[in-house]
mmCIF file of C-alpha atoms in Angstrom:
data_model
loop_
_atom_site.group_PDB
_atom_site.id
_atom_site.type_symbol
_atom_site.label_atom_id
_atom_site.label_comp_id
_atom_site.label_asym_id
_atom_site.label_seq_id
_atom_site.Cartn_x
_atom_site.Cartn_y
_atom_site.Cartn_z
ATOM 1 C CA MET X 1 0.973 107.606 -22.945
ATOM 2 C CA ALA X 2 4.482 106.743 -24.145
ATOM 3 C CA ALA X 3 5.581 106.104 -20.551
ATOM 4 C CA LEU X 4 2.655 103.726 -19.990
ATOM 5 C CA GLU X 5 3.373 101.813 -23.202
ATOM 6 C CA LYS X 6 7.043 101.529 -22.210
ATOM 7 C CA ARG X 7 5.932 100.189 -18.838
ATOM 8 C CA MET X 8 3.733 97.592 -20.547
ATOM 9 C CA ALA X 9 6.703 96.449 -22.642
ATOM 10 C CA ALA X 10 8.764 95.641 -19.544
ATOM 11 C CA ALA X 11 9.573 91.954 -19.020
ATOM 12 C CA ASP X 12 8.056 91.844 -15.531
ATOM 13 C CA PHE X 13 4.926 93.824 -16.434
ATOM 14 C CA TRP X 14 2.549 90.865 -15.968
ATOM 15 C CA SER X 15 4.120 89.742 -12.690
ATOM 16 C CA ASP X 16 1.410 91.726 -10.930
ATOM 17 C CA ARG X 17 -1.663 90.806 -12.947
ATOM 18 C CA ARG X 18 -4.126 93.186 -11.298
ATOM 19 C CA GLN X 19 -1.835 96.171 -11.637
ATOM 20 C CA ALA X 20 -1.119 95.189 -15.244
ATOM 21 C CA GLU X 21 -4.829 95.040 -16.013
ATOM 22 C CA SER X 22 -5.305 98.478 -14.432
ATOM 23 C CA VAL X 23 -2.522 99.981 -16.558
ATOM 24 C CA GLY X 24 -3.902 98.222 -19.633
ATOM 25 C CA LYS X 25 -7.340 99.708 -19.001
ATOM 26 C CA THR X 26 -5.848 103.207 -18.692
ATOM 27 C CA VAL X 27 -3.923 102.787 -21.945
ATOM 28 C CA ARG X 28 -7.038 101.502 -23.732
ATOM 29 C CA ILE X 29 -9.084 104.505 -22.578
ATOM 30 C CA LEU X 30 -6.394 106.940 -23.716
ATOM 31 C CA LYS X 31 -6.088 105.170 -27.079
ATOM 32 C CA ASP X 32 -9.863 105.374 -27.545
ATOM 33 C CA ILE X 33 -9.792 109.128 -26.895
ATOM 34 C CA ILE X 34 -6.920 109.607 -29.364
ATOM 35 C CA ALA X 35 -8.639 107.434 -31.987
ATOM 36 C CA ASP X 36 -11.904 109.366 -31.602
ATOM 37 C CA TRP X 37 -10.062 112.673 -32.005
ATOM 38 C CA GLU X 38 -8.189 111.485 -35.103
ATOM 39 C CA THR X 39 -11.494 110.283 -36.633
ATOM 40 C CA LEU X 40 -13.193 113.636 -35.942
ATOM 41 C CA ASP X 41 -10.188 115.568 -37.233
ATOM 42 C CA ALA X 42 -10.196 113.614 -40.516
ATOM 43 C CA GLN X 43 -13.975 113.998 -40.797
ATOM 44 C CA LEU X 44 -13.800 117.773 -40.391
ATOM 45 C CA GLU X 45 -10.990 118.002 -42.967
ATOM 46 C CA ASP X 46 -13.095 116.047 -45.494
ATOM 47 C CA LEU X 47 -16.142 118.180 -44.770
ATOM 48 C CA ASP X 48 -14.129 121.356 -45.297
ATOM 49 C CA GLN X 49 -13.101 120.149 -48.771
ATOM 50 C CA LEU X 50 -16.694 119.188 -49.594
ATOM 51 C CA ARG X 51 -17.886 122.599 -48.407
ATOM 52 C CA GLN X 52 -15.401 124.388 -50.652
ATOM 53 C CA MET X 53 -16.522 122.297 -53.642
ATOM 54 C CA ALA X 54 -20.194 122.968 -52.883
ATOM 55 C CA VAL X 55 -19.550 126.724 -52.647
ATOM 56 C CA GLU X 56 -17.567 126.781 -55.916
ATOM 57 C CA GLU X 57 -20.302 124.833 -57.750
ATOM 58 C CA GLY X 58 -23.160 126.709 -56.107
ATOM 59 C CA ASP X 59 -24.702 123.426 -54.931
ATOM 60 C CA THR X 60 -26.973 124.592 -52.085
ATOM 61 C CA GLU X 61 -28.302 121.094 -51.429
ATOM 62 C CA ALA X 62 -24.816 119.660 -50.971
ATOM 63 C CA LEU X 63 -23.886 122.654 -48.804
ATOM 64 C CA ALA X 64 -26.864 121.996 -46.512
ATOM 65 C CA GLU X 65 -25.817 118.333 -46.162
ATOM 66 C CA VAL X 66 -22.266 119.378 -45.285
ATOM 67 C CA GLU X 67 -23.522 121.823 -42.665
ATOM 68 C CA ALA X 68 -25.619 119.067 -41.076
ATOM 69 C CA GLU X 69 -22.575 116.779 -40.973
ATOM 70 C CA VAL X 70 -20.475 119.558 -39.449
ATOM 71 C CA GLU X 71 -23.059 120.043 -36.700
ATOM 72 C CA SER X 72 -22.942 116.326 -35.936
ATOM 73 C CA ALA X 73 -19.124 116.384 -35.851
ATOM 74 C CA MET X 74 -19.144 119.379 -33.506
ATOM 75 C CA GLN X 75 -21.388 117.444 -31.125
ATOM 76 C CA GLY X 76 -18.832 114.650 -31.191
ATOM 77 C CA ILE X 77 -16.073 117.138 -30.369
ATOM 78 C CA GLY X 78 -18.137 118.461 -27.475
ATOM 79 C CA GLU X 79 -18.592 114.938 -26.123
ATOM 80 C CA LEU X 80 -14.874 114.224 -26.466
ATOM 81 C CA GLU X 81 -13.995 117.498 -24.739
ATOM 82 C CA PHE X 82 -16.334 116.579 -21.898
ATOM 83 C CA ARG X 83 -14.648 113.187 -21.472
ATOM 84 C CA THR X 84 -11.238 114.846 -21.179
ATOM 85 C CA MET X 85 -12.653 117.024 -18.371
ATOM 86 C CA LEU X 86 -12.998 113.894 -16.228
ATOM 87 C CA ASN X 87 -9.371 114.103 -15.138
ATOM 88 C CA ASP X 88 -9.538 113.184 -11.453
ATOM 89 C CA GLU X 89 -7.519 110.060 -10.696
ATOM 90 C CA ALA X 90 -10.657 108.208 -9.568
ATOM 91 C CA ASP X 91 -12.866 109.245 -12.524
ATOM 92 C CA PRO X 92 -12.067 106.276 -14.826
ATOM 93 C CA LYS X 93 -12.861 103.755 -12.084
ATOM 94 C CA ASN X 94 -15.910 101.604 -11.575
ATOM 95 C CA ALA X 95 -18.468 103.000 -9.129
ATOM 96 C CA ILE X 96 -20.238 101.754 -6.036
ATOM 97 C CA LEU X 97 -23.628 103.414 -5.729
ATOM 98 C CA VAL X 98 -25.620 103.341 -2.486
ATOM 99 C CA ILE X 99 -29.313 104.300 -2.301
ATOM 100 C CA HIS X 100 -31.278 104.852 0.929
ATOM 101 C CA SER X 101 -34.936 105.776 1.396
ATOM 102 C CA GLY X 102 -35.563 108.802 3.610
ATOM 103 C CA ALA X 103 -38.527 110.796 4.861
ATOM 104 C CA GLY X 104 -41.844 109.817 3.294
ATOM 105 C CA GLY X 105 -42.696 106.355 4.594
ATOM 106 C CA THR X 106 -43.818 103.821 1.987
ATOM 107 C CA ASP X 107 -43.675 106.463 -0.749
ATOM 108 C CA ALA X 108 -39.998 107.060 0.064
ATOM 109 C CA ALA X 109 -39.284 103.325 -0.073
ATOM 110 C CA GLU X 110 -40.872 103.096 -3.509
ATOM 111 C CA TRP X 111 -39.020 106.262 -4.572
ATOM 112 C CA ALA X 112 -35.741 104.572 -3.651
ATOM 113 C CA SER X 113 -36.666 101.593 -5.855
ATOM 114 C CA MET X 114 -37.579 103.991 -8.694
ATOM 115 C CA LEU X 115 -34.125 105.589 -8.423
ATOM 116 C CA MET X 116 -32.546 102.150 -8.474
ATOM 117 C CA ARG X 117 -34.365 101.417 -11.746
ATOM 118 C CA LEU X 118 -33.335 104.838 -13.112
ATOM 119 C CA TYR X 119 -29.632 104.144 -12.566
ATOM 120 C CA THR X 120 -29.950 100.603 -13.873
ATOM 121 C CA ARG X 121 -31.442 101.987 -17.094
ATOM 122 C CA TRP X 122 -28.700 104.626 -17.271
ATOM 123 C CA THR X 123 -26.005 101.930 -17.106
ATOM 124 C CA GLU X 124 -27.776 100.024 -19.905
ATOM 125 C CA ARG X 125 -27.824 103.175 -22.058
ATOM 126 C CA HIS X 126 -24.061 103.525 -21.626
ATOM 127 C CA GLY X 127 -23.194 99.871 -22.122
ATOM 128 C CA MET X 128 -22.055 99.412 -18.534
ATOM 129 C CA GLU X 129 -22.543 96.427 -16.236
ATOM 130 C CA CYS X 130 -24.691 96.753 -13.145
ATOM 131 C CA THR X 131 -24.670 94.289 -10.229
ATOM 132 C CA VAL X 132 -26.880 94.566 -7.148
ATOM 133 C CA VAL X 133 -24.591 93.770 -4.214
ATOM 134 C CA ASP X 134 -27.163 94.291 -1.478
ATOM 135 C CA LEU X 135 -30.907 94.907 -1.489
ATOM 136 C CA GLN X 136 -33.047 95.599 1.569
ATOM 137 C CA GLN X 137 -36.737 95.275 0.808
ATOM 138 C CA ALA X 138 -39.235 97.512 2.598
ATOM 139 C CA GLU X 139 -42.199 95.959 4.416
ATOM 140 C CA GLU X 140 -45.022 97.236 2.191
ATOM 141 C CA ALA X 141 -43.435 98.326 -1.096
ATOM 142 C CA GLY X 142 -40.130 99.525 -2.469
ATOM 143 C CA ILE X 143 -36.759 99.233 -0.761
ATOM 144 C CA LYS X 144 -35.054 100.544 2.346
ATOM 145 C CA GLY X 145 -31.719 100.578 0.587
ATOM 146 C CA ALA X 146 -29.514 99.102 -2.108
ATOM 147 C CA THR X 147 -25.832 98.874 -2.960
ATOM 148 C CA ILE X 148 -25.002 98.625 -6.660
ATOM 149 C CA GLU X 149 -21.691 98.012 -8.386
ATOM 150 C CA VAL X 150 -21.428 99.791 -11.753
ATOM 151 C CA ARG X 151 -18.618 98.603 -14.016
ATOM 152 C CA GLY X 152 -17.594 100.631 -17.052
ATOM 153 C CA ASP X 153 -15.213 103.327 -18.261
ATOM 154 C CA TYR X 154 -15.608 106.502 -16.199
ATOM 155 C CA ALA X 155 -18.535 105.067 -14.224
ATOM 156 C CA TYR X 156 -17.468 106.979 -11.115
ATOM 157 C CA GLY X 157 -16.563 110.115 -13.075
ATOM 158 C CA TYR X 158 -20.121 110.382 -14.370
ATOM 159 C CA LEU X 159 -22.097 109.065 -11.412
ATOM 160 C CA LYS X 160 -20.364 111.216 -8.787
ATOM 161 C CA ALA X 161 -22.664 113.996 -10.021
ATOM 162 C CA GLU X 162 -25.623 112.061 -8.594
ATOM 163 C CA ALA X 163 -24.475 112.082 -4.955
ATOM 164 C CA GLY X 164 -27.019 113.813 -2.735
ATOM 165 C CA VAL X 165 -30.682 113.849 -1.752
ATOM 166 C CA HIS X 166 -33.353 113.358 -4.447
ATOM 167 C CA ARG X 167 -36.912 114.629 -3.887
ATOM 168 C CA LEU X 168 -40.113 113.275 -5.433
ATOM 169 C CA VAL X 169 -43.493 115.082 -5.480
ATOM 170 C CA ARG X 170 -46.518 113.128 -6.729
ATOM 171 C CA LEU X 171 -50.015 111.892 -5.954
ATOM 172 C CA SER X 172 -49.393 108.982 -3.619
ATOM 173 C CA PRO X 173 -50.697 105.586 -4.795
ATOM 174 C CA PHE X 174 -50.625 104.533 -1.131
ATOM 175 C CA ASP X 175 -52.958 107.321 0.029
ATOM 176 C CA THR X 176 -56.630 106.361 -0.308
ATOM 177 C CA SER X 177 -57.474 110.077 -0.636
ATOM 178 C CA ARG X 178 -54.941 110.426 -3.492
ATOM 179 C CA ARG X 179 -53.278 113.402 -1.860
ATOM 180 C CA ARG X 180 -49.950 114.856 -2.961
ATOM 181 C CA HIS X 181 -46.943 113.488 -1.069
ATOM 182 C CA THR X 182 -43.273 114.485 -0.959
ATOM 183 C CA SER X 183 -40.684 111.715 -0.594
ATOM 184 C CA PHE X 184 -36.911 111.668 -0.280
ATOM 185 C CA ALA X 185 -34.084 109.251 -1.032
ATOM 186 C CA SER X 186 -30.322 109.657 -0.870
ATOM 187 C CA VAL X 187 -27.645 108.565 -3.322
ATOM 188 C CA PHE X 188 -23.984 108.148 -2.371
ATOM 189 C CA VAL X 189 -21.277 107.277 -4.906
ATOM 190 C CA TYR X 190 -17.806 105.866 -4.262
ATOM 191 C CA PRO X 191 -14.984 104.859 -6.624
ATOM 192 C CA GLU X 192 -14.167 101.172 -6.609
ATOM 193 C CA VAL X 193 -10.788 100.571 -5.020
ATOM 194 C CA GLU X 194 -8.478 98.216 -6.865
ATOM 195 C CA ASP X 195 -6.097 95.892 -5.081
ATOM 196 C CA ASP X 196 -3.028 97.950 -6.040
ATOM 197 C CA ILE X 197 -4.222 100.818 -3.823
ATOM 198 C CA GLU X 198 -3.176 100.515 -0.208
ATOM 199 C CA VAL X 199 -6.068 100.655 2.247
ATOM 200 C CA ASP X 200 -5.145 98.968 5.519
ATOM 201 C CA ILE X 201 -8.019 97.210 7.269
ATOM 202 C CA ASN X 202 -7.135 95.620 10.601
ATOM 203 C CA ASP X 203 -9.149 92.529 11.468
ATOM 204 C CA GLU X 204 -9.770 93.798 14.978
ATOM 205 C CA ASP X 205 -11.338 96.976 13.547
ATOM 206 C CA VAL X 206 -14.035 95.051 11.659
ATOM 207 C CA LYS X 207 -17.079 93.470 13.261
ATOM 208 C CA VAL X 208 -18.336 90.581 11.105
ATOM 209 C CA GLU X 209 -21.945 89.420 11.398
ATOM 210 C CA THR X 210 -23.843 86.798 9.420
ATOM 211 C CA TYR X 211 -27.584 86.511 9.001
ATOM 212 C CA ARG X 212 -30.208 84.937 6.781
ATOM 213 C CA SER X 213 -30.857 86.711 3.493
ATOM 214 C CA GLY X 214 -34.256 88.288 3.026
ATOM 215 C CA GLY X 215 -36.608 88.075 0.055
ATOM 216 C CA ALA X 216 -36.864 85.357 -2.571
ATOM 217 C CA GLY X 217 -34.219 82.689 -2.837
ATOM 218 C CA GLY X 218 -35.668 79.345 -1.925
ATOM 219 C CA GLN X 219 -34.713 77.029 0.896
ATOM 220 C CA HIS X 220 -31.071 78.105 0.917
ATOM 221 C CA VAL X 221 -31.676 81.664 2.115
ATOM 222 C CA ASN X 222 -34.229 80.431 4.628
ATOM 223 C CA LYS X 223 -31.937 77.860 6.254
ATOM 224 C CA THR X 224 -28.402 79.256 6.054
ATOM 225 C CA ALA X 225 -26.862 82.496 7.306
ATOM 226 C CA SER X 226 -25.175 83.389 4.014
ATOM 227 C CA ALA X 227 -25.617 87.183 4.208
ATOM 228 C CA VAL X 228 -22.736 89.192 5.697
ATOM 229 C CA ARG X 229 -22.655 92.542 7.485
ATOM 230 C CA LEU X 230 -19.359 94.355 8.194
ATOM 231 C CA THR X 231 -18.994 97.259 10.623
ATOM 232 C CA HIS X 232 -15.759 99.253 10.543
ATOM 233 C CA LEU X 233 -15.521 100.277 14.197
ATOM 234 C CA PRO X 234 -13.153 103.290 13.903
ATOM 235 C CA THR X 235 -15.301 105.040 11.279
ATOM 236 C CA GLY X 236 -18.728 103.500 11.885
ATOM 237 C CA ILE X 237 -19.038 102.543 8.213
ATOM 238 C CA VAL X 238 -21.431 99.612 7.717
ATOM 239 C CA VAL X 239 -21.701 97.506 4.561
ATOM 240 C CA GLN X 240 -23.578 94.300 3.884
ATOM 241 C CA CYS X 241 -23.978 91.809 1.080
ATOM 242 C CA GLN X 242 -26.568 89.094 0.479
ATOM 243 C CA ASN X 243 -26.362 88.765 -3.279
ATOM 244 C CA GLU X 244 -24.569 85.402 -3.402
ATOM 245 C CA ARG X 245 -25.610 82.017 -1.968
ATOM 246 C CA SER X 246 -22.121 81.533 -0.579
ATOM 247 C CA GLN X 247 -21.224 83.256 2.687
ATOM 248 C CA PHE X 248 -17.594 83.284 1.541
ATOM 249 C CA LYS X 249 -18.452 85.182 -1.659
ATOM 250 C CA ASN X 250 -20.698 87.619 0.200
ATOM 251 C CA LYS X 251 -17.920 88.313 2.694
ATOM 252 C CA ALA X 252 -15.399 88.933 -0.085
ATOM 253 C CA THR X 253 -17.764 91.333 -1.852
ATOM 254 C CA ALA X 254 -18.593 93.127 1.405
ATOM 255 C CA PHE X 255 -14.877 93.680 2.099
ATOM 256 C CA LYS X 256 -14.502 95.021 -1.434
ATOM 257 C CA VAL X 257 -17.252 97.575 -0.814
ATOM 258 C CA LEU X 258 -15.817 98.435 2.612
ATOM 259 C CA LYS X 259 -12.415 99.013 1.086
ATOM 260 C CA ALA X 260 -13.918 101.382 -1.479
ATOM 261 C CA ARG X 261 -15.778 103.344 1.154
ATOM 262 C CA LEU X 262 -12.705 103.589 3.398
ATOM 263 C CA TYR X 263 -10.628 104.762 0.432
ATOM 264 C CA GLN X 264 -13.114 107.541 -0.242
ATOM 265 C CA HIS X 265 -13.239 108.399 3.460
ATOM 266 C CA LEU X 266 -9.452 108.693 3.662
ATOM 267 C CA LYS X 267 -9.280 110.625 0.403
ATOM 268 C CA ASP X 268 -11.821 113.147 1.668
ATOM 269 C CA GLU X 269 -9.916 113.598 4.906
ATOM 270 C CA GLN X 270 -6.561 114.055 3.196
ATOM 271 C CA LYS X 271 -7.848 116.615 0.698
ATOM 272 C CA GLN X 272 -10.156 118.271 3.224
ATOM 273 C CA LYS X 273 -12.986 117.933 0.744
ATOM 274 C CA GLN X 274 -15.440 116.009 2.871
ATOM 275 C CA LEU X 275 -18.251 117.959 1.184
ATOM 276 C CA ALA X 276 -17.559 116.132 -2.108
ATOM 277 C CA VAL X 277 -19.208 112.908 -0.949
ATOM 278 C CA GLU X 278 -19.619 112.504 2.775
ATOM 279 C CA SER X 279 -21.097 115.947 3.495
ATOM 280 C CA THR X 280 -24.035 115.134 1.231
ATOM 281 C CA LYS X 281 -25.186 112.898 4.069
ATOM 282 C CA LYS X 282 -27.578 115.506 5.343
ATOM 283 C CA SER X 283 -30.968 114.667 6.748
ATOM 284 C CA ILE X 284 -32.836 112.957 3.921
ATOM 285 C CA ASP X 285 -35.824 115.305 3.981
ATOM 286 C CA PHE X 286 -36.885 118.899 3.225
ATOM 287 C CA GLY X 287 -34.195 121.429 2.389
ATOM 288 C CA SER X 288 -31.440 118.931 1.581
ATOM 289 C CA GLN X 289 -32.286 117.952 -1.991
ATOM 290 C CA ILE X 290 -29.994 118.391 -4.967
ATOM 291 C CA ARG X 291 -32.738 117.559 -7.464
ATOM 292 C CA SER X 292 -36.542 117.558 -7.500
ATOM 293 C CA TYR X 293 -38.781 115.283 -9.577
ATOM 294 C CA VAL X 294 -42.286 116.767 -9.706
ATOM 295 C CA LEU X 295 -45.147 114.694 -11.158
ATOM 296 C CA HIS X 296 -48.049 116.766 -9.779
ATOM 297 C CA PRO X 297 -49.566 119.343 -10.257
ATOM 298 C CA TYR X 298 -47.147 119.791 -13.182
ATOM 299 C CA THR X 299 -44.244 117.721 -14.522
ATOM 300 C CA ILE X 300 -40.637 118.835 -14.228
ATOM 301 C CA VAL X 301 -37.252 117.554 -13.097
ATOM 302 C CA LYS X 302 -34.965 120.318 -11.845
ATOM 303 C CA ASP X 303 -31.420 120.183 -10.519
ATOM 304 C CA HIS X 304 -31.067 122.823 -7.806
ATOM 305 C CA ARG X 305 -27.286 123.068 -8.146
ATOM 306 C CA THR X 306 -27.268 124.050 -11.814
ATOM 307 C CA ALA X 307 -30.886 125.076 -12.601
ATOM 308 C CA CYS X 308 -30.828 122.477 -15.390
ATOM 309 C CA GLU X 309 -34.370 121.184 -15.911
ATOM 310 C CA THR X 310 -36.662 119.258 -18.249
ATOM 311 C CA ALA X 311 -40.385 118.561 -18.482
ATOM 312 C CA ASN X 312 -39.808 115.077 -19.917
ATOM 313 C CA VAL X 313 -40.010 113.271 -16.588
ATOM 314 C CA GLN X 314 -40.625 109.858 -18.148
ATOM 315 C CA ALA X 315 -37.385 110.031 -20.133
ATOM 316 C CA VAL X 316 -35.483 110.912 -16.960
ATOM 317 C CA MET X 317 -37.024 108.001 -15.063
ATOM 318 C CA ASP X 318 -35.901 105.761 -17.949
ATOM 319 C CA GLY X 319 -32.296 106.784 -17.322
ATOM 320 C CA ASP X 320 -31.936 109.892 -19.489
ATOM 321 C CA ILE X 321 -29.978 111.962 -16.945
ATOM 322 C CA ASP X 322 -26.928 112.915 -19.019
ATOM 323 C CA ARG X 323 -28.040 116.555 -19.240
ATOM 324 C CA PHE X 324 -27.929 116.834 -15.444
ATOM 325 C CA ILE X 325 -24.587 115.053 -15.151
ATOM 326 C CA ARG X 326 -23.059 117.209 -17.885
ATOM 327 C CA ALA X 327 -24.411 120.451 -16.397
ATOM 328 C CA TYR X 328 -23.086 119.633 -12.921
ATOM 329 C CA LEU X 329 -19.651 118.468 -14.025
ATOM 330 C CA THR X 330 -19.216 121.299 -16.541
ATOM 331 C CA GLU X 331 -20.146 123.890 -13.934
ATOM 332 C CA GLY X 332 -17.703 122.311 -11.517
ATOM 333 C CA GLN X 333 -14.897 122.661 -14.071
ATOM 334 C CA THR X 334 -15.684 126.282 -14.836
#
């Protein structure tokens, strides 16, 4: 912390604005953690004095209130401890989240759109910003895929727990016989790469294609090829963007996503931990799921990696997935 503050005090610190902003963000996060700890430490010290007074005076009502406050403070300590466990260099970064529908036809396409809503609600719960970079609508309902940029402290650190295949079991609204269907969708998560990280992309290694955006958008998307698709030939990584009306902006965003995915690809190769992200790209169907969401004949959401589960499916679909994230990341630390 002291070294970072000394670096910020240097005369040439703001000569590289992006790097300066990155360092400033790191310092702010560390200061927030320290401030939260100091607040909890002072709170516990005050509660200890109140507890002693309540015991000496035999005030059972005041003692019960103190115990309730202590329980609340201990929850805060647990949350702070969990935040300090996110100590990978990429954990504090923004995240790029990619969703694809898998086996299950129209049900799978709608399941992918349901997951997109789930993560959008999760970002709202945590005060993060969520931007849809690319959205590929399915023919009948739902989506074929989506790329979402999530901006907020430790967005990648939290969301990396969601990488894998997600399975839905329900009575299909698209089946006239109302039979039970099983659908699959995959979620991949990458840390956003900032400009101060070196990821070399040779122009000759990237195939650039433009096309007309799909879906709503008026005359512009119908008449101009503003959407951009990039294919990184050496790795086969494909990204596309059709969010903006400007082809120039879409191309810039697509390169940003490509850079993030290449960074993760190189990181996995260097550390020989391809299983962390890329190996989750199994067949998006039976036997590959990390989590099941069952709506019929009973209701339950169960994470198969940790055995963490809940019967409150509606809360989960509204973005309440912290229990699963915490269970996965905590188990990984232990």
